[in-house]
Amino acid sequence: MNAMLNAALNQIKETSLLLSEDYSDKKTFKKVIEKILVPQKIIKGKISITGKSGKKKTFKAYRIQHNDARGPFKGGIRFHANISEDEVRALSTLMSLKCAVAGIPYGGAKGGVVVDPSKLSKEELKNLSVAYAKFVTPYIGPWRDVPAPDVNTDGRVMSFMLEAYEKKIGQMAPATFTGKPVELGGSLGRTEATGRGGAYVLQSYVKLKKLNIKTSSVAIQGFGNVGYYFAKFVSKLGFKIVAISDSSSGIYSSKGLNIQALSEFKDKGGAFKDFPIEKGMKLISNEELLGLSVTVLVPAALENAITKDNVENVSADVVFEMANGPTTTEADNYLYEKGVDVIPDILSNSGGVTVSYFEWVQNLGGYYWTEEKVNDELKKTITKAFADIDKIKKDKRISYRRAANYLSLKRIIDAMILRGRV
Ligand code: NAD
């Protein structure tokens, strides 16, 4: 079993020990947990396209539907050379937890194709998207399973998939995919949603802890979609961003960085190692960034960034997870013992899936919201999720991560029992 799946299943098992006190029928409770540990359906097979040279190319494809007790399955599709069934299963399980914690009416799923998309031509990428859509057509739909973009897939891939799916079923069904371009029924505000949602959560946390935003410093690992928008919105709130990195290097300035200037540099294709350093700035490594003495450390790049090997260097007051799974279990336990709050990924980066939910709502209603309404609804939803978790954290005297897992698992268990699935 791979490490990510092991960690996801351990989180459920650990949380179930806490939750069992709330359920008098222990036999039913045990059966529900056993069911939640296993996906409801694993769809796997091979899909083929005709390559540039006229030769057939075949790829392994997955869609794993973890749990739909709370609503249709929901989760992205990734195209990546190194994905495995275990990884897709782990990610589908985490999607069930994320949707439950955000309080949006979905279950969890994930999809993937084992492929290195950088080796595909534009035409091959389109054909692969169409082949994948045909492969999953019998299992998806607005009230069944709603895929979205993930690693190496985007609005364009969703457009190809939507077209192939609609052709196959013989009718329009935009609510089957989210993350679509606005022209095809995508939602305004989706691109920025994960970063913006994170900024709302940080705002709630700071308010609760009565921290002074003006004197709070922030270091962010990663400056892609999530890192950039998060940086943009938290600097607008008045936080001082002292460090940011990409995969090539980090940039540090004790006076605070100009996010717009960094973004313009990246838009021209630059790598931070070549950034024209001004007075008061210096280049730092990603490891140095993780060890900076700041108020808020934000891993926003990749999984397993903070591990047992570097966690002792972490000197931040709060670790705010914007990437998926950036802190390993050992590192998380260490930070908890040290009294460092870790705001967990399933809460802090749930803005993306929340606005995907709004996209689905708009598609089903055939009526489209203004960007202002999308942002207001996102703020309401994610701020409530934070407040719900904070209450559990205080009542049970547990970490934010445990509280988030507690809330999400409880919501799934209750839905399973109400449906009489055990
Ligand atoms: P992205 O590809 O747009 O950006 C990733 C950033 O990380 C880039 O700046 C890249 O240079 C940097 N990076 C890559 N390797 C690095 C390394 N070794 N050290 C430091 N930086 C490195 O990706 P994204 O969409 O911003 O996603 C970032 C994370 O957030 C991922 O874990 C993703 O799963 C998660 N996430 C994304 C969304 C979303 O809506 N995009 C939603 C939820 C979670």
Short mmCIF file of C-alpha atoms and ligand atoms in Angstrom, two decimals:
data_model
loop_
_atom_site.label_atom_id
_atom_site.label_comp_id
_atom_site.label_asym_id
_atom_site.label_seq_id
_atom_site.Cartn_x
_atom_site.Cartn_y
_atom_site.Cartn_z
CA MET A 1 0.00 0.00 0.00
CA ASN A 2 1.45 3.43 -0.87
CA ALA A 3 2.22 6.00 1.85
CA MET A 4 -0.53 8.41 0.86
CA LEU A 5 -3.22 5.74 1.00
CA ASN A 6 -1.85 4.43 4.26
CA ALA A 7 -1.97 7.95 5.74
CA ALA A 8 -5.54 8.57 4.51
CA LEU A 9 -6.80 5.29 5.96
CA ASN A 10 -4.94 5.89 9.24
CA GLN A 11 -6.58 9.30 9.57
CA ILE A 12 -10.00 7.65 9.27
CA LYS A 13 -9.12 4.89 11.74
CA GLU A 14 -7.67 7.34 14.26
CA THR A 15 -10.63 9.70 13.98
CA SER A 16 -13.07 6.82 14.35
CA LEU A 17 -11.61 6.10 17.81
CA LEU A 18 -12.60 9.62 18.88
CA LEU A 19 -15.99 9.43 17.18
CA SER A 20 -17.08 6.07 18.54
CA GLU A 21 -18.03 7.75 21.85
CA ASP A 22 -20.84 9.55 19.99
CA TYR A 23 -22.51 6.36 18.71
CA SER A 24 -24.28 3.98 21.10
CA ASP A 25 -24.77 1.24 18.47
CA LYS A 26 -21.14 0.16 18.31
CA LYS A 27 -21.79 -2.67 15.87
CA THR A 28 -23.34 -0.36 13.28
CA PHE A 29 -20.59 2.20 13.83
CA LYS A 30 -17.89 -0.41 13.21
CA LYS A 31 -19.59 -1.56 10.00
CA VAL A 32 -19.87 2.02 8.70
CA ILE A 33 -16.18 2.66 9.29
CA GLU A 34 -15.28 -0.58 7.50
CA LYS A 35 -17.31 0.64 4.50
CA ILE A 36 -15.73 4.10 4.50
CA LEU A 37 -12.25 2.57 4.40
CA VAL A 38 -13.03 1.03 1.01
CA PRO A 39 -14.15 2.85 -2.18
CA GLN A 40 -17.64 2.08 -3.44
CA LYS A 41 -16.45 1.53 -6.98
CA ILE A 42 -13.11 1.17 -8.76
CA ILE A 43 -13.33 1.70 -12.50
CA LYS A 44 -10.10 0.81 -14.25
CA GLY A 45 -9.11 -0.20 -17.72
CA LYS A 46 -7.13 0.77 -20.78
CA ILE A 47 -7.88 3.59 -23.18
CA SER A 48 -6.32 3.98 -26.61
CA ILE A 49 -5.68 6.74 -29.10
CA THR A 50 -4.10 6.74 -32.51
CA GLY A 51 -0.80 8.55 -32.15
CA LYS A 52 0.78 11.07 -34.54
CA SER A 53 2.61 8.32 -36.37
CA GLY A 54 -0.62 6.38 -36.92
CA LYS A 55 0.42 3.87 -34.25
CA LYS A 56 -1.99 2.93 -31.47
CA LYS A 57 -1.04 4.23 -27.99
CA THR A 58 -2.62 2.66 -24.92
CA PHE A 59 -2.83 4.10 -21.40
CA LYS A 60 -4.06 2.86 -18.02
CA ALA A 61 -7.09 4.83 -16.83
CA TYR A 62 -8.87 5.05 -13.47
CA ARG A 63 -11.95 6.54 -11.92
CA ILE A 64 -12.34 5.67 -8.26
CA GLN A 65 -15.63 6.56 -6.61
CA HIS A 66 -15.05 6.55 -2.89
CA ASN A 67 -18.34 7.47 -1.21
CA ASP A 68 -21.56 9.16 -2.33
CA ALA A 69 -23.62 9.09 0.87
CA ARG A 70 -23.66 12.94 0.98
CA GLY A 71 -24.21 13.60 -2.73
CA PRO A 72 -22.79 12.87 -6.19
CA PHE A 73 -19.13 11.81 -6.35
CA LYS A 74 -16.82 14.77 -6.97
CA GLY A 75 -13.14 14.95 -7.82
CA GLY A 76 -10.52 15.83 -10.38
CA ILE A 77 -8.89 13.90 -13.20
CA ARG A 78 -5.10 13.97 -13.36
CA PHE A 79 -2.84 13.06 -16.25
CA HIS A 80 0.50 11.96 -14.80
CA ALA A 81 3.19 9.39 -15.55
CA ASN A 82 3.51 8.20 -11.94
CA ILE A 83 -0.03 7.74 -10.71
CA SER A 84 -1.12 4.43 -9.26
CA GLU A 85 -4.41 2.88 -8.22
CA ASP A 86 -3.47 3.41 -4.54
CA GLU A 87 -2.80 7.10 -5.10
CA VAL A 88 -6.10 7.65 -6.93
CA ARG A 89 -7.87 5.77 -4.14
CA ALA A 90 -6.20 7.90 -1.45
CA LEU A 91 -7.13 11.10 -3.28
CA SER A 92 -10.73 9.95 -3.75
CA THR A 93 -10.98 9.29 0.00
CA LEU A 94 -9.57 12.74 0.80
CA MET A 95 -12.15 14.29 -1.57
CA SER A 96 -14.98 12.70 0.46
CA LEU A 97 -13.49 14.27 3.60
CA LYS A 98 -12.87 17.64 1.92
CA CYS A 99 -16.42 17.99 0.57
CA ALA A 100 -17.84 16.99 3.95
CA VAL A 101 -15.67 19.48 5.83
CA ALA A 102 -16.61 22.29 3.44
CA GLY A 103 -20.26 21.38 4.00
CA ILE A 104 -20.98 20.99 0.27
CA PRO A 105 -23.32 18.17 -0.80
CA TYR A 106 -20.88 15.88 -2.58
CA GLY A 107 -19.09 12.64 -2.03
CA GLY A 108 -15.54 11.97 -3.15
CA ALA A 109 -13.90 10.55 -6.27
CA LYS A 110 -10.72 10.91 -8.29
CA GLY A 111 -9.64 9.96 -11.78
CA GLY A 112 -6.39 9.54 -13.56
CA VAL A 113 -4.59 8.46 -16.68
CA VAL A 114 -1.03 7.12 -16.49
CA VAL A 115 0.57 9.35 -19.12
CA ASP A 116 3.27 12.00 -19.42
CA PRO A 117 1.23 14.75 -21.12
CA SER A 118 4.37 16.69 -22.08
CA LYS A 119 5.06 13.89 -24.57
CA LEU A 120 1.66 14.30 -26.29
CA SER A 121 0.89 16.58 -29.21
CA LYS A 122 -2.13 18.91 -28.90
CA GLU A 123 -4.16 16.54 -31.06
CA GLU A 124 -3.15 13.52 -28.95
CA LEU A 125 -4.11 15.36 -25.73
CA LYS A 126 -7.52 16.09 -27.21
CA ASN A 127 -7.97 12.48 -28.32
CA LEU A 128 -6.90 11.21 -24.90
CA SER A 129 -9.43 13.51 -23.20
CA VAL A 130 -12.17 12.22 -25.52
CA ALA A 131 -11.14 8.58 -24.94
CA TYR A 132 -11.19 9.07 -21.16
CA ALA A 133 -14.63 10.74 -21.29
CA LYS A 134 -16.03 7.80 -23.30
CA PHE A 135 -14.45 5.38 -20.82
CA VAL A 136 -16.21 6.99 -17.82
CA THR A 137 -19.47 8.02 -19.54
CA PRO A 138 -21.51 5.13 -18.05
CA TYR A 139 -20.48 6.14 -14.53
CA ILE A 140 -20.66 9.96 -14.49
CA GLY A 141 -23.38 12.62 -14.74
CA PRO A 142 -24.68 15.67 -12.84
CA TRP A 143 -26.38 13.54 -10.19
CA ARG A 144 -23.87 10.72 -10.24
CA ASP A 145 -20.23 11.79 -10.49
CA VAL A 146 -18.91 15.24 -11.42
CA PRO A 147 -15.24 15.32 -12.54
CA ALA A 148 -13.02 18.42 -12.62
CA PRO A 149 -9.47 19.39 -13.64
CA ASP A 150 -6.50 18.33 -11.52
CA VAL A 151 -2.75 17.97 -12.11
CA ASN A 152 -1.99 18.54 -15.85
CA THR A 153 -5.64 18.91 -16.86
CA ASP A 154 -7.47 22.20 -17.30
CA GLY A 155 -10.55 23.95 -18.69
CA ARG A 156 -9.62 22.92 -22.23
CA VAL A 157 -9.48 19.24 -21.25
CA MET A 158 -12.87 19.62 -19.52
CA SER A 159 -14.30 21.16 -22.71
CA PHE A 160 -13.17 18.15 -24.81
CA MET A 161 -14.58 15.77 -22.22
CA LEU A 162 -17.90 17.62 -21.98
CA GLU A 163 -18.31 17.55 -25.77
CA ALA A 164 -17.54 13.81 -25.94
CA TYR A 165 -19.87 13.03 -23.04
CA GLU A 166 -22.77 15.10 -24.40
CA LYS A 167 -22.40 13.53 -27.86
CA LYS A 168 -22.57 10.09 -26.32
CA ILE A 169 -25.67 10.73 -24.19
CA GLY A 170 -27.38 12.86 -26.87
CA GLN A 171 -28.12 15.91 -24.75
CA MET A 172 -26.53 18.92 -23.07
CA ALA A 173 -25.32 18.24 -19.54
CA PRO A 174 -22.89 21.00 -18.50
CA ALA A 175 -23.26 20.15 -14.81
CA THR A 176 -21.36 16.89 -15.45
CA PHE A 177 -17.96 18.63 -15.36
CA THR A 178 -16.72 21.63 -13.41
CA GLY A 179 -13.68 23.80 -14.02
CA LYS A 180 -14.99 24.55 -17.51
CA PRO A 181 -14.20 27.80 -19.33
CA VAL A 182 -16.78 30.52 -18.57
CA GLU A 183 -17.95 30.35 -22.22
CA LEU A 184 -19.11 26.76 -21.64
CA GLY A 185 -20.79 27.34 -18.28
CA GLY A 186 -17.79 27.69 -15.99
CA SER A 187 -18.12 29.95 -12.98
CA LEU A 188 -16.67 33.40 -12.62
CA GLY A 189 -14.15 33.43 -9.78
CA ARG A 190 -13.13 29.75 -10.13
CA THR A 191 -9.52 30.45 -11.15
CA GLU A 192 -8.80 32.47 -8.01
CA ALA A 193 -11.08 30.44 -5.69
CA THR A 194 -8.53 28.23 -3.91
CA GLY A 195 -6.23 31.14 -3.03
CA ARG A 196 -9.11 33.44 -2.17
CA GLY A 197 -10.76 30.80 0.04
CA GLY A 198 -7.46 30.27 1.87
CA ALA A 199 -7.20 34.00 2.51
CA TYR A 200 -10.71 34.00 4.04
CA VAL A 201 -9.73 31.12 6.35
CA LEU A 202 -6.53 32.90 7.41
CA GLN A 203 -8.54 36.06 8.04
CA SER A 204 -10.90 34.11 10.36
CA TYR A 205 -7.97 32.47 12.17
CA VAL A 206 -6.19 35.78 12.74
CA LYS A 207 -9.39 37.39 14.01
CA LEU A 208 -9.97 34.54 16.43
CA LYS A 209 -6.41 34.65 17.76
CA LYS A 210 -6.53 38.47 17.87
CA LEU A 211 -3.28 38.64 15.86
CA ASN A 212 -2.22 41.96 14.42
CA ILE A 213 -2.25 41.58 10.62
CA LYS A 214 0.12 44.51 10.15
CA THR A 215 2.85 42.81 12.20
CA SER A 216 2.19 39.27 10.87
CA SER A 217 4.72 37.94 8.38
CA VAL A 218 4.01 35.23 5.81
CA ALA A 219 6.32 32.87 3.86
CA ILE A 220 4.84 30.93 0.92
CA GLN A 221 6.35 27.90 -0.79
CA GLY A 222 5.05 27.76 -4.36
CA PHE A 223 3.86 30.50 -6.70
CA GLY A 224 1.51 28.67 -9.06
CA ASN A 225 -2.26 29.07 -9.20
CA VAL A 226 -2.68 28.54 -5.47
CA GLY A 227 0.43 30.33 -4.16
CA TYR A 228 -0.01 33.38 -6.40
CA TYR A 229 -3.67 34.08 -5.63
CA PHE A 230 -3.20 33.32 -1.94
CA ALA A 231 -0.27 35.79 -1.84
CA LYS A 232 -2.29 38.38 -3.74
CA PHE A 233 -5.32 38.20 -1.45
CA VAL A 234 -3.47 38.01 1.89
CA SER A 235 -1.23 40.94 0.94
CA LYS A 236 -4.40 42.90 0.11
CA LEU A 237 -5.58 42.08 3.66
CA GLY A 238 -2.41 43.78 4.95
CA PHE A 239 -0.12 40.80 5.71
CA LYS A 240 3.56 41.27 4.95
CA ILE A 241 4.79 38.52 2.61
CA VAL A 242 8.49 38.18 3.35
CA ALA A 243 9.29 35.10 1.24
CA ILE A 244 7.98 33.25 -1.81
CA SER A 245 9.49 30.42 -3.84
CA ASP A 246 9.10 28.47 -7.03
CA SER A 247 10.85 25.19 -7.82
CA SER A 248 14.09 27.05 -8.74
CA SER A 249 14.58 29.28 -5.67
CA GLY A 250 13.02 31.39 -2.94
CA ILE A 251 13.12 35.19 -2.64
CA TYR A 252 13.26 36.90 0.75
CA SER A 253 12.80 40.49 1.86
CA SER A 254 12.23 41.45 5.49
CA LYS A 255 10.40 44.59 4.27
CA GLY A 256 7.88 42.51 2.28
CA LEU A 257 7.69 41.46 -1.38
CA ASN A 258 5.78 43.09 -4.22
CA ILE A 259 3.48 40.27 -5.40
CA GLN A 260 2.50 42.04 -8.61
CA ALA A 261 6.16 42.45 -9.65
CA LEU A 262 6.85 38.77 -8.92
CA SER A 263 3.78 37.74 -10.91
CA GLU A 264 4.75 39.86 -13.92
CA PHE A 265 8.23 38.28 -13.84
CA LYS A 266 6.71 34.76 -13.76
CA ASP A 267 4.27 35.61 -16.56
CA LYS A 268 7.26 36.26 -18.80
CA GLY A 269 8.45 32.73 -18.11
CA GLY A 270 11.11 33.63 -15.54
CA ALA A 271 12.44 31.38 -12.78
CA PHE A 272 12.99 33.00 -9.35
CA LYS A 273 16.67 32.07 -9.37
CA ASP A 274 17.06 34.72 -12.11
CA PHE A 275 14.91 37.38 -10.42
CA PRO A 276 16.62 40.82 -10.47
CA ILE A 277 17.32 41.14 -6.77
CA GLU A 278 16.91 44.64 -5.35
CA LYS A 279 18.41 46.13 -2.20
CA GLY A 280 17.06 44.42 0.91
CA MET A 281 16.21 41.21 -0.99
CA LYS A 282 18.09 37.93 -1.18
CA LEU A 283 17.68 34.53 -2.81
CA ILE A 284 17.07 31.65 -0.37
CA SER A 285 16.57 27.92 -0.87
CA ASN A 286 13.21 26.22 -0.43
CA GLU A 287 14.56 24.54 2.72
CA GLU A 288 15.59 27.94 4.15
CA LEU A 289 12.11 29.27 3.39
CA LEU A 290 10.53 26.45 5.41
CA GLY A 291 12.76 27.35 8.38
CA LEU A 292 12.07 31.12 8.42
CA SER A 293 10.93 32.65 11.65
CA VAL A 294 7.57 33.99 10.43
CA THR A 295 4.04 34.19 11.78
CA VAL A 296 2.52 32.03 9.02
CA LEU A 297 4.29 29.42 6.91
CA VAL A 298 2.30 28.40 3.82
CA PRO A 299 3.31 25.25 1.91
CA ALA A 300 1.49 25.83 -1.39
CA ALA A 301 3.52 23.70 -3.82
CA LEU A 302 3.56 19.97 -3.28
CA GLU A 303 2.89 17.09 -0.94
CA ASN A 304 5.37 15.98 1.75
CA ALA A 305 7.15 19.36 1.97
CA ILE A 306 7.40 19.24 5.78
CA THR A 307 8.71 15.89 6.96
CA LYS A 308 10.38 14.39 10.01
CA ASP A 309 13.73 15.41 8.47
CA ASN A 310 13.08 19.16 8.33
CA VAL A 311 10.22 19.79 10.80
CA GLU A 312 12.61 20.69 13.62
CA ASN A 313 13.69 23.73 11.56
CA VAL A 314 10.14 25.05 11.25
CA SER A 315 10.03 28.28 13.29
CA ALA A 316 6.62 29.64 12.26
CA ASP A 317 3.78 30.20 14.73
CA VAL A 318 1.25 28.65 12.33
CA VAL A 319 1.54 26.24 9.38
CA PHE A 320 -1.19 26.97 6.86
CA GLU A 321 -1.53 24.11 4.36
CA MET A 322 -2.56 25.32 0.90
CA ALA A 323 -1.04 22.37 -1.01
CA ASN A 324 -2.58 18.91 -0.66
CA GLY A 325 -0.82 16.78 1.96
CA PRO A 326 2.24 19.01 2.53
CA THR A 327 2.86 17.79 6.09
CA THR A 328 3.65 14.14 6.82
CA THR A 329 2.03 12.47 9.84
CA GLU A 330 5.28 12.45 11.87
CA ALA A 331 5.89 16.14 11.17
CA ASP A 332 2.28 16.96 12.02
CA ASN A 333 2.55 15.16 15.38
CA TYR A 334 5.80 17.00 16.14
CA LEU A 335 4.21 20.40 15.41
CA TYR A 336 1.21 19.56 17.58
CA GLU A 337 3.47 18.64 20.51
CA LYS A 338 5.34 21.93 19.99
CA GLY A 339 2.07 23.88 20.13
CA VAL A 340 2.18 25.03 16.49
CA ASP A 341 -1.28 25.23 14.92
CA VAL A 342 -1.52 23.47 11.56
CA ILE A 343 -4.53 24.60 9.54
CA PRO A 344 -5.29 21.48 7.48
CA ASP A 345 -5.46 21.30 3.69
CA ILE A 346 -8.98 19.86 3.59
CA LEU A 347 -10.20 23.14 5.09
CA SER A 348 -7.76 25.80 3.86
CA ASN A 349 -7.70 24.77 0.19
CA SER A 350 -11.39 23.83 -0.04
CA GLY A 351 -12.22 27.11 -1.83
CA GLY A 352 -11.62 25.46 -5.21
CA VAL A 353 -14.08 22.64 -4.77
CA THR A 354 -16.56 25.02 -3.13
CA VAL A 355 -16.65 27.24 -6.24
CA SER A 356 -16.83 24.07 -8.37
CA TYR A 357 -19.99 23.33 -6.40
CA PHE A 358 -21.29 26.83 -7.23
CA GLU A 359 -20.52 26.13 -10.90
CA TRP A 360 -22.64 22.95 -10.72
CA VAL A 361 -25.47 24.86 -8.97
CA GLN A 362 -25.40 27.53 -11.72
CA ASN A 363 -25.39 24.87 -14.48
CA LEU A 364 -28.32 23.02 -12.92
CA GLY A 365 -30.27 26.26 -12.50
CA GLY A 366 -29.27 27.61 -15.92
CA TYR A 367 -28.74 30.98 -14.24
CA TYR A 368 -25.32 32.55 -13.80
CA TRP A 369 -24.03 34.52 -10.83
CA THR A 370 -21.95 37.67 -10.74
CA GLU A 371 -18.37 37.31 -9.54
CA GLU A 372 -19.32 39.30 -6.46
CA LYS A 373 -21.99 36.75 -5.54
CA VAL A 374 -19.56 33.85 -6.07
CA ASN A 375 -17.00 35.49 -3.76
CA ASP A 376 -19.61 36.35 -1.10
CA GLU A 377 -20.96 32.79 -1.08
CA LEU A 378 -17.42 31.40 -0.90
CA LYS A 379 -16.64 33.61 2.07
CA LYS A 380 -19.82 32.53 3.87
CA THR A 381 -19.26 28.82 3.21
CA ILE A 382 -15.57 28.63 4.10
CA THR A 383 -15.85 30.94 7.12
CA LYS A 384 -18.62 28.73 8.50
CA ALA A 385 -16.48 25.62 7.92
CA PHE A 386 -13.64 27.22 9.89
CA ALA A 387 -16.00 28.19 12.75
CA ASP A 388 -17.47 24.65 12.89
CA ILE A 389 -13.98 23.14 13.10
CA ASP A 390 -12.76 25.63 15.65
CA LYS A 391 -15.72 24.77 17.90
CA ILE A 392 -14.92 21.05 17.75
CA LYS A 393 -11.22 21.79 18.34
CA LYS A 394 -12.09 23.65 21.53
CA ASP A 395 -14.79 21.24 22.75
CA LYS A 396 -12.62 18.15 22.23
CA ARG A 397 -9.22 19.82 22.89
CA ILE A 398 -7.73 18.42 19.72
CA SER A 399 -5.74 19.81 16.77
CA TYR A 400 -7.37 21.60 13.85
CA ARG A 401 -6.58 18.60 11.66
CA ARG A 402 -8.24 16.16 14.00
CA ALA A 403 -11.22 18.48 14.38
CA ALA A 404 -11.58 18.74 10.59
CA ASN A 405 -11.38 14.95 10.24
CA TYR A 406 -13.84 14.52 13.09
CA LEU A 407 -16.40 16.85 11.50
CA SER A 408 -16.08 15.39 8.02
CA LEU A 409 -16.13 11.76 9.07
CA LYS A 410 -19.14 12.37 11.32
CA ARG A 411 -21.05 13.93 8.43
CA ILE A 412 -20.30 10.93 6.19
CA ILE A 413 -21.16 8.39 8.90
CA ASP A 414 -24.47 10.11 9.67
CA ALA A 415 -25.41 10.17 5.96
CA MET A 416 -24.55 6.46 5.66
CA ILE A 417 -26.69 5.57 8.68
CA LEU A 418 -29.62 7.75 7.51
CA ARG A 419 -29.53 5.96 4.16
CA GLY A 420 -29.52 2.60 5.91
CA ARG A 421 -26.34 1.54 4.12
CA VAL A 422 -25.42 -0.65 7.07
P1 NAD B 1 0.85 24.85 -9.96
O1 NAD B 1 1.43 23.80 -10.81
O2 NAD B 1 0.10 25.99 -10.57
O3 NAD B 1 2.03 25.54 -9.08
C1 NAD B 1 2.94 24.82 -8.30
C2 NAD B 1 4.02 25.77 -7.76
O4 NAD B 1 4.90 25.01 -6.93
C3 NAD B 1 4.89 26.40 -8.83
O5 NAD B 1 5.23 27.71 -8.43
C4 NAD B 1 6.15 25.54 -8.81
O6 NAD B 1 7.31 26.25 -9.25
C5 NAD B 1 6.24 25.24 -7.34
N1 NAD B 1 7.06 24.05 -7.06
C6 NAD B 1 7.09 22.87 -7.73
N2 NAD B 1 8.01 22.06 -7.19
C7 NAD B 1 8.54 22.73 -6.15
C8 NAD B 1 9.53 22.43 -5.20
N3 NAD B 1 10.19 21.26 -5.23
N4 NAD B 1 9.81 23.34 -4.26
C9 NAD B 1 9.17 24.54 -4.23
N5 NAD B 1 8.23 24.88 -5.11
C10 NAD B 1 7.93 24.00 -6.05
O7 NAD B 1 -0.04 24.08 -8.89
P2 NAD B 1 -1.25 24.67 -8.02
O8 NAD B 1 -2.53 24.51 -8.76
O9 NAD B 1 -0.87 26.01 -7.50
O10 NAD B 1 -1.30 23.59 -6.84
C11 NAD B 1 -0.39 23.66 -5.74
C12 NAD B 1 -0.87 22.69 -4.67
O11 NAD B 1 -2.18 23.03 -4.26
C13 NAD B 1 -0.93 21.21 -5.09
O12 NAD B 1 -0.64 20.42 -3.95
C14 NAD B 1 -2.39 21.03 -5.47
O13 NAD B 1 -2.80 19.68 -5.38
C15 NAD B 1 -3.05 21.89 -4.41
N6 NAD B 1 -4.40 22.34 -4.73
C16 NAD B 1 -4.67 23.05 -5.87
C17 NAD B 1 -5.96 23.50 -6.11
C18 NAD B 1 -6.28 24.36 -7.30
O14 NAD B 1 -7.42 24.83 -7.39
N7 NAD B 1 -5.34 24.63 -8.19
C19 NAD B 1 -6.99 23.19 -5.20
C20 NAD B 1 -6.69 22.46 -4.06
C21 NAD B 1 -5.39 22.04 -3.84
#
